[in-house]
C-alpha cells in the first residue's frame, strides 16, 4: 500500500520506518523542513535503538521517502497516518491545532477518497471533530474520507520492538472496509512476516498480536486510559515506598511479591523519582481535564499526579538532609534523560532537579550517555562531563537520576576515592544498599532500609 505519514516525531518516524519494513511504500512528511533535510541526509534526529537501521535500509530500497511537501504526500497515498504533536496547553488540555491544520491540508489537497488514521494521542471525540473538519474543509472538492483511530502504544527506547511485536493493535473504525484496510496495513505485523531488525538473524516466534476493533471513541479513550493507569501504578508504588520508609519495610520486596499475582503484574511498580517524559505526565493531565469537561471529578488521577510531583521534593529533601547546606556544594548528576535508552529530556525529573539545585546555589555537573546535547540547549551554564567518573570527581553528592545500564557496572571503589564526600542519592533504586554501605558510602534510595 502507498501510505503517507504526517509528522516525523517519535511516533511518525517509527510508524513510517516500520510500515516500510513491513513492505509498504511510505512517504513521511513534516512541516519542519530542517528536520526533513536531516532525514534526507540519512541522519535520525532522535536516539532510538534500531531506527537508523530501518530508515537507512528502507531509504536505500526506496520504500521510505521524506519530503516537506505534505500536499504531494497526501495526493500520492491512499492511507494517511496523522502523527503530529498534541502538546499540553497551559490548562492541561491537549493542543489540537496541529491536527486541525493537517485536516485542512488533507481535505484541500486530496483528489481521491482517502483513509485518514489518527495516531496522535488525542482526547476522546477528536475523531468526530476530525471527520467534520475534513468535510467542511473539503466541501468544494467533494472527496470522501473514511477515518479511523489507531492509538500507538510504543515506548521510547524500545519503540521499534514495540511497533513490530505489539501485544495489541487497536483500531477504532466506523465500517468494515476501514477495518479490512487496517488489517491489510498491519497484515505483515499480525503474521510476523517482515525482516526483524530487533531480533535478527532469526527472529524468535512471538505471539500473534491481538487485533482489537472498537468504535472510534473507545479507541481514543483506550490510549488515555492505558497511560493514566500506568501512571497510577507508578504513583501507587511511590506512595508505598514512602510508607515502607516510615514502617521499616522494603518496597522492592513488597512490589516483587505483589507483582507475582497475575492480576497485578510486576511492571510499572518501580519506586523512585517518578514518571516523566512526554506521554505519562501530559496524558494524565489531559485525562483529568477530559473528565472535568464531561462533568466528572477524576480525583484518583489528581492524587496520582500530586504524588508524582512530590517525588522531586522527596529527592531534594533527602539530599538536603545529608548535605545540610546546599548552597556552594558540588552535585553531580548521573543521567538526564527521563528514562534509559533515549535522549528525550521532556518533562524529565532530572531537568527539574537541575533547576532546583541551581536556584539553591549549588554547582551542577552531569553526564548522560545520550541526552547531554539536548540538556545543553536548556542549561548551558552547568558542566557536562565525558563520563560518570568525571562527574564524581570532587563532588559532594552524586545523584542517580536515570537508570542507564552502564551506571550499574561502574567502579564504585574508584568513585568513592574521588568524591569530596562519598554521598549517593539513588533516585532509581539502581544500586544495592548493602554493597554501597560496605564500600563506605552514605547511600540513600527510596523505600528501602538503609
Ligand atoms: C509511555 C507508555 O509506556 C507507552 O505505552 C505509550 O505508548 C507512551 O507512553 C506514549 O504515550 O507514547 P514512555 O513515555 O516511552 O511510554 O515511557 P515509559 O516506559 O512508560 O516510562 C514513563 C516514565 O515512568 C519514565 O520516566 C520512567 O522512568 C517512569 N517509570 C516507569 C517509573 O518511575 N517506574 C516504573 O515502574 C516504570
Short mmCIF file of C-alpha atoms and ligand atoms in Angstrom, two decimals:
data_model
loop_
_atom_site.label_atom_id
_atom_site.label_comp_id
_atom_site.label_asym_id
_atom_site.label_seq_id
_atom_site.Cartn_x
_atom_site.Cartn_y
_atom_site.Cartn_z
CA UNK A 1 0.00 0.00 0.00
CA UNK A 2 1.04 3.56 -0.52
CA UNK A 3 0.94 5.26 2.86
CA UNK A 4 1.77 8.76 3.99
CA UNK A 5 2.77 9.75 7.49
CA UNK A 6 2.24 13.33 8.57
CA UNK A 7 4.56 14.34 11.40
CA UNK A 8 8.09 12.97 11.82
CA UNK A 9 8.34 12.91 15.62
CA UNK A 10 8.83 9.72 17.63
CA UNK A 11 5.54 8.14 16.62
CA UNK A 12 5.64 9.23 12.97
CA UNK A 13 9.22 8.18 12.33
CA UNK A 14 8.84 4.79 13.97
CA UNK A 15 5.48 4.16 12.26
CA UNK A 16 6.88 5.17 8.87
CA UNK A 17 10.06 3.12 9.16
CA UNK A 18 8.28 0.03 10.50
CA UNK A 19 5.48 0.11 7.91
CA UNK A 20 8.12 0.40 5.18
CA UNK A 21 9.91 -2.60 6.72
CA UNK A 22 6.57 -4.42 6.63
CA UNK A 23 6.52 -3.94 2.86
CA UNK A 24 4.54 -0.75 2.24
CA UNK A 25 5.62 2.27 0.27
CA UNK A 26 5.81 5.08 2.77
CA UNK A 27 6.24 8.79 2.38
CA UNK A 28 6.90 10.73 5.59
CA UNK A 29 6.32 14.44 5.75
CA UNK A 30 6.85 17.17 8.31
CA UNK A 31 6.45 20.94 8.14
CA UNK A 32 9.90 21.30 9.74
CA UNK A 33 11.99 21.48 6.55
CA UNK A 34 15.24 21.34 8.54
CA UNK A 35 14.20 18.01 10.07
CA UNK A 36 13.34 16.61 6.64
CA UNK A 37 16.73 17.86 5.40
CA UNK A 38 18.48 15.96 8.19
CA UNK A 39 16.49 12.79 7.47
CA UNK A 40 17.28 13.06 3.78
CA UNK A 41 20.98 13.14 4.65
CA UNK A 42 20.47 9.78 6.35
CA UNK A 43 20.62 11.16 9.89
CA UNK A 44 17.98 10.45 12.55
CA UNK A 45 17.06 13.43 14.76
CA UNK A 46 16.23 11.20 17.76
CA UNK A 47 18.08 8.45 19.60
CA UNK A 48 16.08 5.26 19.27
CA UNK A 49 17.65 1.80 19.04
CA UNK A 50 17.32 0.13 15.58
CA UNK A 51 15.57 3.10 13.99
CA UNK A 52 18.62 4.19 12.00
CA UNK A 53 18.99 0.71 10.56
CA UNK A 54 15.35 0.62 9.44
CA UNK A 55 15.37 4.11 7.99
CA UNK A 56 18.63 3.57 6.17
CA UNK A 57 17.68 0.19 4.71
CA UNK A 58 14.27 1.30 3.51
CA UNK A 59 15.51 4.59 2.08
CA UNK A 60 18.01 2.65 0.01
CA UNK A 61 15.22 0.35 -1.22
CA UNK A 62 13.15 3.49 -1.92
CA UNK A 63 10.38 2.14 0.27
CA UNK A 64 10.70 5.14 2.56
CA UNK A 65 10.99 8.75 1.44
CA UNK A 66 10.97 12.04 3.31
CA UNK A 67 9.52 15.27 2.00
CA UNK A 68 8.40 18.61 3.37
CA UNK A 69 5.74 18.76 0.67
CA UNK A 70 2.70 17.50 2.58
CA UNK A 71 0.34 18.16 -0.33
CA UNK A 72 2.28 15.83 -2.60
CA UNK A 73 2.46 13.17 0.12
CA UNK A 74 -1.31 13.35 0.64
CA UNK A 75 -2.13 13.21 -3.07
CA UNK A 76 0.08 10.20 -3.70
CA UNK A 77 -1.27 7.91 -0.95
CA UNK A 78 -4.47 6.07 -0.18
CA UNK A 79 -3.97 5.91 3.60
CA UNK A 80 -2.71 8.80 5.72
CA UNK A 81 -1.50 8.48 9.30
CA UNK A 82 -1.71 11.66 11.35
CA UNK A 83 1.23 11.60 13.77
CA UNK A 84 1.60 15.28 14.70
CA UNK A 85 2.21 16.51 18.24
CA UNK A 86 -0.59 17.26 20.69
CA UNK A 87 1.36 19.06 23.45
CA UNK A 88 -0.32 20.23 26.64
CA UNK A 89 -1.81 23.69 26.81
CA UNK A 90 -1.42 25.82 29.92
CA UNK A 91 -4.68 24.38 31.37
CA UNK A 92 -3.69 20.73 30.75
CA UNK A 93 -5.87 20.28 27.65
CA UNK A 94 -4.21 18.79 24.57
CA UNK A 95 -3.39 21.36 21.90
CA UNK A 96 -5.11 20.04 18.77
CA UNK A 97 -4.15 22.88 16.43
CA UNK A 98 -1.69 20.69 14.50
CA UNK A 99 -4.43 18.09 13.88
CA UNK A 100 -6.71 20.84 12.62
CA UNK A 101 -4.02 22.17 10.28
CA UNK A 102 -3.36 18.69 8.91
CA UNK A 103 -7.09 18.11 8.34
CA UNK A 104 -7.15 21.24 6.21
CA UNK A 105 -4.21 20.07 4.08
CA UNK A 106 -5.69 16.59 3.61
CA UNK A 107 -9.12 17.94 2.73
CA UNK A 108 -7.95 20.54 0.28
CA UNK A 109 -5.23 18.50 -1.42
CA UNK A 110 -7.00 15.17 -1.88
CA UNK A 111 -8.34 14.38 -5.33
CA UNK A 112 -9.46 10.83 -4.49
CA UNK A 113 -11.01 9.17 -1.40
CA UNK A 114 -8.61 8.53 1.47
CA UNK A 115 -8.45 6.65 4.71
CA UNK A 116 -7.34 9.10 7.41
CA UNK A 117 -5.91 7.42 10.51
CA UNK A 118 -5.44 9.31 13.73
CA UNK A 119 -2.35 8.02 15.54
CA UNK A 120 -1.50 11.08 17.61
CA UNK A 121 -2.70 10.86 21.20
CA UNK A 122 -5.95 12.81 21.27
CA UNK A 123 -8.87 13.25 23.65
CA UNK A 124 -11.93 11.13 23.01
CA UNK A 125 -14.29 12.60 20.39
CA UNK A 126 -11.45 14.14 18.38
CA UNK A 127 -12.31 11.68 15.60
CA UNK A 128 -15.76 13.23 15.31
CA UNK A 129 -14.23 16.70 15.05
CA UNK A 130 -11.72 15.47 12.51
CA UNK A 131 -14.46 13.97 10.37
CA UNK A 132 -16.38 17.21 10.44
CA UNK A 133 -13.28 19.28 9.69
CA UNK A 134 -12.44 17.10 6.67
CA UNK A 135 -15.98 17.50 5.37
CA UNK A 136 -16.02 21.27 5.87
CA UNK A 137 -12.51 22.00 4.55
CA UNK A 138 -13.03 19.63 1.61
CA UNK A 139 -16.58 20.66 0.73
CA UNK A 140 -15.61 22.09 -2.69
CA UNK A 141 -13.73 19.03 -3.93
CA UNK A 142 -16.37 16.73 -2.51
CA UNK A 143 -13.88 13.88 -1.92
CA UNK A 144 -14.99 11.21 0.54
CA UNK A 145 -12.93 10.40 3.63
CA UNK A 146 -13.06 7.48 5.99
CA UNK A 147 -11.50 7.94 9.39
CA UNK A 148 -10.03 5.61 11.97
CA UNK A 149 -8.34 5.88 15.33
CA UNK A 150 -5.25 3.72 15.79
CA UNK A 151 -3.53 4.71 19.03
CA UNK A 152 0.16 3.96 19.41
CA UNK A 153 1.48 2.18 22.50
CA UNK A 154 5.21 2.26 21.79
CA UNK A 155 7.68 3.19 24.49
CA UNK A 156 10.70 5.33 23.82
CA UNK A 157 13.84 3.23 23.90
CA UNK A 158 12.03 0.11 22.68
CA UNK A 159 9.84 1.79 20.08
CA UNK A 160 10.82 -0.35 17.09
CA UNK A 161 10.36 -3.57 19.01
CA UNK A 162 7.02 -2.35 20.41
CA UNK A 163 5.79 -1.48 16.92
CA UNK A 164 6.89 -4.68 15.22
CA UNK A 165 5.96 -7.01 18.08
CA UNK A 166 2.98 -5.33 19.74
CA UNK A 167 0.77 -7.09 22.22
CA UNK A 168 -2.25 -5.34 20.73
CA UNK A 169 -3.20 -3.27 17.73
CA UNK A 170 -6.27 -1.18 18.49
CA UNK A 171 -8.35 0.18 15.64
CA UNK A 172 -11.41 2.35 16.09
CA UNK A 173 -13.48 2.26 12.92
CA UNK A 174 -16.91 3.11 11.55
CA UNK A 175 -17.22 0.48 8.81
CA UNK A 176 -15.94 -2.90 7.68
CA UNK A 177 -13.99 -1.57 4.70
CA UNK A 178 -11.84 0.52 7.05
CA UNK A 179 -11.30 -2.45 9.34
CA UNK A 180 -10.26 -4.58 6.35
CA UNK A 181 -7.87 -1.93 5.11
CA UNK A 182 -6.24 -1.60 8.52
CA UNK A 183 -5.88 -5.38 8.71
CA UNK A 184 -4.10 -5.18 5.37
CA UNK A 185 -1.78 -2.40 6.55
CA UNK A 186 -0.88 -4.37 9.67
CA UNK A 187 -1.02 -7.78 7.93
CA UNK A 188 2.75 -8.40 7.92
CA UNK A 189 2.96 -7.43 11.60
CA UNK A 190 -0.03 -9.58 12.55
CA UNK A 191 1.57 -12.53 10.72
CA UNK A 192 5.17 -11.73 11.74
CA UNK A 193 6.18 -11.60 8.06
CA UNK A 194 8.88 -9.00 7.94
CA UNK A 195 12.61 -8.83 8.29
CA UNK A 196 13.00 -8.16 12.01
CA UNK A 197 15.91 -5.83 12.77
CA UNK A 198 15.47 -6.24 16.50
CA UNK A 199 15.96 -9.99 16.71
CA UNK A 200 17.98 -10.69 13.58
CA UNK A 201 19.28 -13.01 12.26
CA UNK A 202 16.49 -15.34 13.35
CA UNK A 203 13.62 -13.52 14.99
CA UNK A 204 12.15 -15.85 17.64
CA UNK A 205 8.44 -16.55 17.27
CA UNK A 206 6.23 -14.05 19.03
CA UNK A 207 2.61 -14.47 19.96
CA UNK A 208 0.30 -13.02 17.36
CA UNK A 209 -0.84 -9.58 18.49
CA UNK A 210 -4.47 -9.04 19.40
CA UNK A 211 -6.25 -7.04 16.72
CA UNK A 212 -8.84 -5.11 18.71
CA UNK A 213 -11.65 -3.47 16.76
CA UNK A 214 -13.67 -0.82 18.56
CA UNK A 215 -15.59 2.37 17.94
CA UNK A 216 -13.50 5.47 17.33
CA UNK A 217 -14.46 6.95 20.71
CA UNK A 218 -13.37 3.80 22.55
CA UNK A 219 -10.06 3.58 20.69
CA UNK A 220 -9.26 7.17 21.62
CA UNK A 221 -10.19 6.52 25.24
CA UNK A 222 -8.10 3.31 25.42
CA UNK A 223 -4.91 5.32 24.87
CA UNK A 224 -5.53 7.82 27.67
CA UNK A 225 -6.95 5.13 29.95
CA UNK A 226 -3.85 2.94 29.47
CA UNK A 227 -1.29 5.68 30.07
CA UNK A 228 -3.18 7.02 33.08
CA UNK A 229 -3.37 3.53 34.57
CA UNK A 230 0.38 3.09 34.15
CA UNK A 231 0.85 6.43 35.92
CA UNK A 232 -1.44 5.24 38.72
CA UNK A 233 0.66 2.11 39.19
CA UNK A 234 3.86 4.12 39.48
CA UNK A 235 2.36 6.59 41.95
CA UNK A 236 0.99 3.70 43.99
CA UNK A 237 4.49 2.21 44.17
CA UNK A 238 5.92 5.58 45.18
CA UNK A 239 3.36 6.13 47.94
CA UNK A 240 4.11 2.59 49.08
CA UNK A 241 7.83 3.40 49.12
CA UNK A 242 7.21 6.34 51.47
CA UNK A 243 5.19 4.07 53.71
CA UNK A 244 7.91 1.40 53.66
CA UNK A 245 10.46 4.01 54.76
CA UNK A 246 8.28 5.02 57.69
CA UNK A 247 7.47 1.45 58.72
CA UNK A 248 10.80 -0.25 58.08
CA UNK A 249 9.73 -2.44 55.15
CA UNK A 250 11.38 -2.81 51.75
CA UNK A 251 9.33 -1.61 48.78
CA UNK A 252 11.17 -3.90 46.37
CA UNK A 253 10.27 -6.97 48.38
CA UNK A 254 6.68 -5.80 48.63
CA UNK A 255 6.20 -4.98 44.92
CA UNK A 256 8.03 -8.14 43.80
CA UNK A 257 5.60 -10.30 45.73
CA UNK A 258 2.61 -8.21 44.65
CA UNK A 259 3.64 -8.47 41.01
CA UNK A 260 3.60 -12.27 41.09
CA UNK A 261 -0.16 -12.04 41.20
CA UNK A 262 -1.14 -12.15 37.50
CA UNK A 263 -3.91 -9.66 38.24
CA UNK A 264 -1.29 -7.09 39.32
CA UNK A 265 1.85 -7.92 37.30
CA UNK A 266 5.30 -6.63 38.24
CA UNK A 267 5.71 -3.90 35.61
CA UNK A 268 5.45 -0.22 36.46
CA UNK A 269 5.85 -0.74 40.19
CA UNK A 270 9.39 0.64 40.40
CA UNK A 271 9.59 3.37 43.01
CA UNK A 272 11.91 6.37 42.87
CA UNK A 273 11.85 9.75 41.19
CA UNK A 274 8.50 9.15 39.49
CA UNK A 275 7.30 9.29 35.93
CA UNK A 276 8.43 11.82 33.35
CA UNK A 277 8.62 12.06 29.59
CA UNK A 278 6.28 13.47 27.04
CA UNK A 279 3.48 10.93 27.48
CA UNK A 280 2.50 9.94 31.00
CA UNK A 281 2.59 13.44 32.60
CA UNK A 282 0.69 15.12 29.76
CA UNK A 283 -1.75 12.26 29.23
CA UNK A 284 -2.80 12.05 32.86
CA UNK A 285 -3.37 15.82 32.82
CA UNK A 286 -5.37 15.64 29.61
CA UNK A 287 -7.45 12.79 31.05
CA UNK A 288 -8.20 14.81 34.18
CA UNK A 289 -9.33 17.74 32.00
CA UNK A 290 -11.37 15.45 29.81
CA UNK A 291 -13.20 14.09 32.86
CA UNK A 292 -13.81 17.63 34.10
CA UNK A 293 -15.34 18.63 30.79
CA UNK A 294 -17.54 15.54 30.98
CA UNK A 295 -18.71 16.78 34.41
CA UNK A 296 -16.68 14.33 36.46
CA UNK A 297 -14.00 14.82 39.09
CA UNK A 298 -11.48 12.02 38.47
CA UNK A 299 -9.83 12.64 41.85
CA UNK A 300 -7.93 9.34 41.72
CA UNK A 301 -5.86 10.65 38.81
CA UNK A 302 -5.31 14.01 40.52
CA UNK A 303 -3.84 12.22 43.50
CA UNK A 304 -1.54 10.16 41.27
CA UNK A 305 -0.31 13.37 39.69
CA UNK A 306 0.18 15.01 43.09
CA UNK A 307 2.20 12.04 44.38
CA UNK A 308 4.36 12.22 41.26
CA UNK A 309 5.08 15.93 41.67
CA UNK A 310 6.12 15.28 45.27
CA UNK A 311 8.88 12.91 44.18
CA UNK A 312 11.17 15.79 43.28
CA UNK A 313 10.57 17.34 46.71
CA UNK A 314 11.30 14.00 48.38
CA UNK A 315 14.55 13.68 46.45
CA UNK A 316 15.61 17.22 47.37
CA UNK A 317 14.70 16.59 50.99
CA UNK A 318 16.94 13.50 51.08
CA UNK A 319 19.80 15.47 49.52
CA UNK A 320 19.33 18.39 51.91
CA UNK A 321 19.12 16.12 54.94
CA UNK A 322 22.59 14.82 54.11
CA UNK A 323 24.28 17.89 52.70
CA UNK A 324 22.80 20.24 55.31
CA UNK A 325 23.69 23.36 53.26
CA UNK A 326 23.17 23.01 49.53
CA UNK A 327 24.48 26.43 48.52
CA UNK A 328 28.02 26.21 47.19
CA UNK A 329 28.04 22.38 47.11
CA UNK A 330 29.07 20.38 44.04
CA UNK A 331 26.36 17.98 42.96
CA UNK A 332 26.97 15.52 40.15
CA UNK A 333 24.09 14.05 38.21
CA UNK A 334 24.21 10.63 36.59
CA UNK A 335 21.56 10.69 33.90
CA UNK A 336 19.39 13.41 32.41
CA UNK A 337 17.00 11.56 30.08
CA UNK A 338 13.56 10.78 31.50
CA UNK A 339 14.47 7.08 31.26
CA UNK A 340 17.32 4.99 29.82
CA UNK A 341 17.88 4.32 26.10
CA UNK A 342 16.52 7.65 24.97
CA UNK A 343 17.86 11.19 24.61
CA UNK A 344 14.46 12.63 25.50
CA UNK A 345 14.50 15.15 28.37
CA UNK A 346 10.95 16.44 28.02
CA UNK A 347 9.35 16.56 31.49
CA UNK A 348 12.36 14.62 32.78
CA UNK A 349 12.76 14.71 36.58
CA UNK A 350 16.48 15.44 36.06
CA UNK A 351 15.71 18.71 34.33
CA UNK A 352 13.52 19.89 37.19
CA UNK A 353 16.26 18.82 39.66
CA UNK A 354 18.89 20.91 37.85
CA UNK A 355 16.55 23.91 38.00
CA UNK A 356 16.05 23.46 41.75
CA UNK A 357 19.72 22.85 42.58
CA UNK A 358 20.79 25.89 40.57
CA UNK A 359 18.19 28.05 42.29
CA UNK A 360 19.59 26.89 45.66
CA UNK A 361 23.10 27.93 44.63
CA UNK A 362 24.68 24.50 44.02
CA UNK A 363 27.27 23.82 41.29
CA UNK A 364 25.87 21.16 39.00
CA UNK A 365 27.76 18.78 36.72
CA UNK A 366 26.16 16.00 34.72
CA UNK A 367 26.75 13.04 32.46
CA UNK A 368 24.23 11.18 30.33
CA UNK A 369 25.14 8.72 27.57
CA UNK A 370 22.62 10.24 25.12
CA UNK A 371 20.84 13.35 26.39
CA UNK A 372 23.60 15.91 27.00
CA UNK A 373 23.18 17.83 23.74
CA UNK A 374 19.50 18.36 24.44
CA UNK A 375 20.17 19.39 28.06
CA UNK A 376 22.89 21.80 26.98
CA UNK A 377 20.31 23.73 24.99
CA UNK A 378 18.33 24.39 28.20
CA UNK A 379 21.13 24.69 30.75
CA UNK A 380 24.31 25.91 29.03
CA UNK A 381 25.64 27.00 32.43
CA UNK A 382 26.21 23.59 34.03
CA UNK A 383 29.27 21.37 33.42
CA UNK A 384 28.78 18.42 31.10
CA UNK A 385 31.33 15.65 31.61
CA UNK A 386 32.65 12.82 29.46
CA UNK A 387 31.72 10.01 31.84
CA UNK A 388 30.43 9.14 35.31
CA UNK A 389 33.93 9.24 36.86
CA UNK A 390 34.42 12.83 35.75
CA UNK A 391 31.11 13.78 37.37
CA UNK A 392 32.04 12.08 40.62
CA UNK A 393 35.47 13.70 40.89
CA UNK A 394 35.37 16.27 43.70
CA UNK A 395 31.57 16.07 44.08
CA UNK A 396 29.82 16.49 47.42
CA UNK A 397 26.93 14.32 46.25
CA UNK A 398 26.32 12.00 43.34
CA UNK A 399 22.68 11.85 42.24
CA UNK A 400 21.38 8.89 40.21
CA UNK A 401 18.60 10.26 38.07
CA UNK A 402 18.32 7.81 35.14
CA UNK A 403 18.92 4.07 35.45
CA UNK A 404 21.25 3.64 32.46
CA UNK A 405 22.68 0.14 32.42
CA UNK A 406 26.26 1.44 32.33
CA UNK A 407 25.84 3.07 35.76
CA UNK A 408 25.27 -0.33 37.35
CA UNK A 409 28.70 -1.60 36.44
CA UNK A 410 30.75 1.43 37.49
CA UNK A 411 33.86 1.01 39.60
CA UNK A 412 32.28 2.34 42.77
CA UNK A 413 35.51 1.99 44.77
CA UNK A 414 37.18 4.37 42.35
CA UNK A 415 34.21 6.73 42.67
CA UNK A 416 34.40 6.55 46.47
CA UNK A 417 38.04 7.62 46.39
CA UNK A 418 37.43 10.53 44.02
CA UNK A 419 34.46 12.21 45.69
CA UNK A 420 34.83 15.13 48.10
CA UNK A 421 32.10 13.48 50.13
CA UNK A 422 31.02 9.91 49.36
CA UNK A 423 27.28 10.58 49.28
CA UNK A 424 24.99 8.91 46.75
CA UNK A 425 21.27 9.65 46.41
CA UNK A 426 19.81 6.97 44.17
CA UNK A 427 16.57 8.18 42.58
CA UNK A 428 16.05 4.92 40.70
CA UNK A 429 16.94 2.29 43.33
CA UNK A 430 19.64 1.17 40.91
CA UNK A 431 22.30 0.05 43.37
CA UNK A 432 22.42 -2.40 46.24
CA UNK A 433 22.30 -0.55 49.59
CA UNK A 434 24.33 -3.29 51.34
CA UNK A 435 27.14 -3.10 48.77
CA UNK A 436 27.21 0.69 48.91
CA UNK A 437 27.34 0.63 52.71
CA UNK A 438 30.15 -1.91 52.62
CA UNK A 439 32.13 0.40 50.35
CA UNK A 440 31.67 3.17 52.89
CA UNK A 441 29.19 5.35 51.03
CA UNK A 442 26.44 7.32 52.68
CA UNK A 443 23.73 5.98 50.42
CA UNK A 444 20.03 6.85 50.23
CA UNK A 445 17.39 5.40 47.93
CA UNK A 446 13.60 5.13 48.01
CA UNK A 447 11.53 2.80 50.17
CA UNK A 448 14.43 0.54 51.14
CA UNK A 449 16.00 0.11 54.57
CA UNK A 450 19.35 1.87 54.92
C1 LIG B 1 4.58 5.54 27.73
C2 LIG B 1 3.81 4.20 27.73
O1 LIG B 1 4.54 3.23 28.50
C3 LIG B 1 3.64 3.68 26.29
O2 LIG B 1 2.85 2.51 26.30
C4 LIG B 1 2.95 4.76 25.46
O3 LIG B 1 2.78 4.37 24.12
C5 LIG B 1 3.78 6.03 25.50
O4 LIG B 1 3.92 6.46 26.88
C6 LIG B 1 3.09 7.09 24.69
O5 LIG B 1 2.00 7.51 25.06
O6 LIG B 1 3.56 7.42 23.59
P1 LIG B 1 7.17 6.22 27.54
O7 LIG B 1 6.73 7.60 27.85
O8 LIG B 1 8.10 6.00 26.39
O9 LIG B 1 5.89 5.27 27.24
O10 LIG B 1 7.90 5.67 28.82
P2 LIG B 1 7.59 4.60 29.96
O11 LIG B 1 8.46 3.43 29.76
O12 LIG B 1 6.14 4.38 30.11
O13 LIG B 1 8.13 5.40 31.25
C7 LIG B 1 7.48 6.60 31.66
C8 LIG B 1 8.10 7.13 32.91
O14 LIG B 1 7.72 6.32 34.03
C9 LIG B 1 9.62 7.18 32.93
O15 LIG B 1 10.03 8.42 33.49
C10 LIG B 1 10.02 6.03 33.83
O16 LIG B 1 11.25 6.26 34.49
C11 LIG B 1 8.87 6.02 34.81
N1 LIG B 1 8.65 4.71 35.46
C12 LIG B 1 8.30 3.63 34.70
C13 LIG B 1 8.77 4.60 36.83
O17 LIG B 1 9.09 5.58 37.53
N2 LIG B 1 8.54 3.39 37.43
C14 LIG B 1 8.19 2.30 36.71
O18 LIG B 1 7.98 1.23 37.31
C15 LIG B 1 8.07 2.41 35.32
#
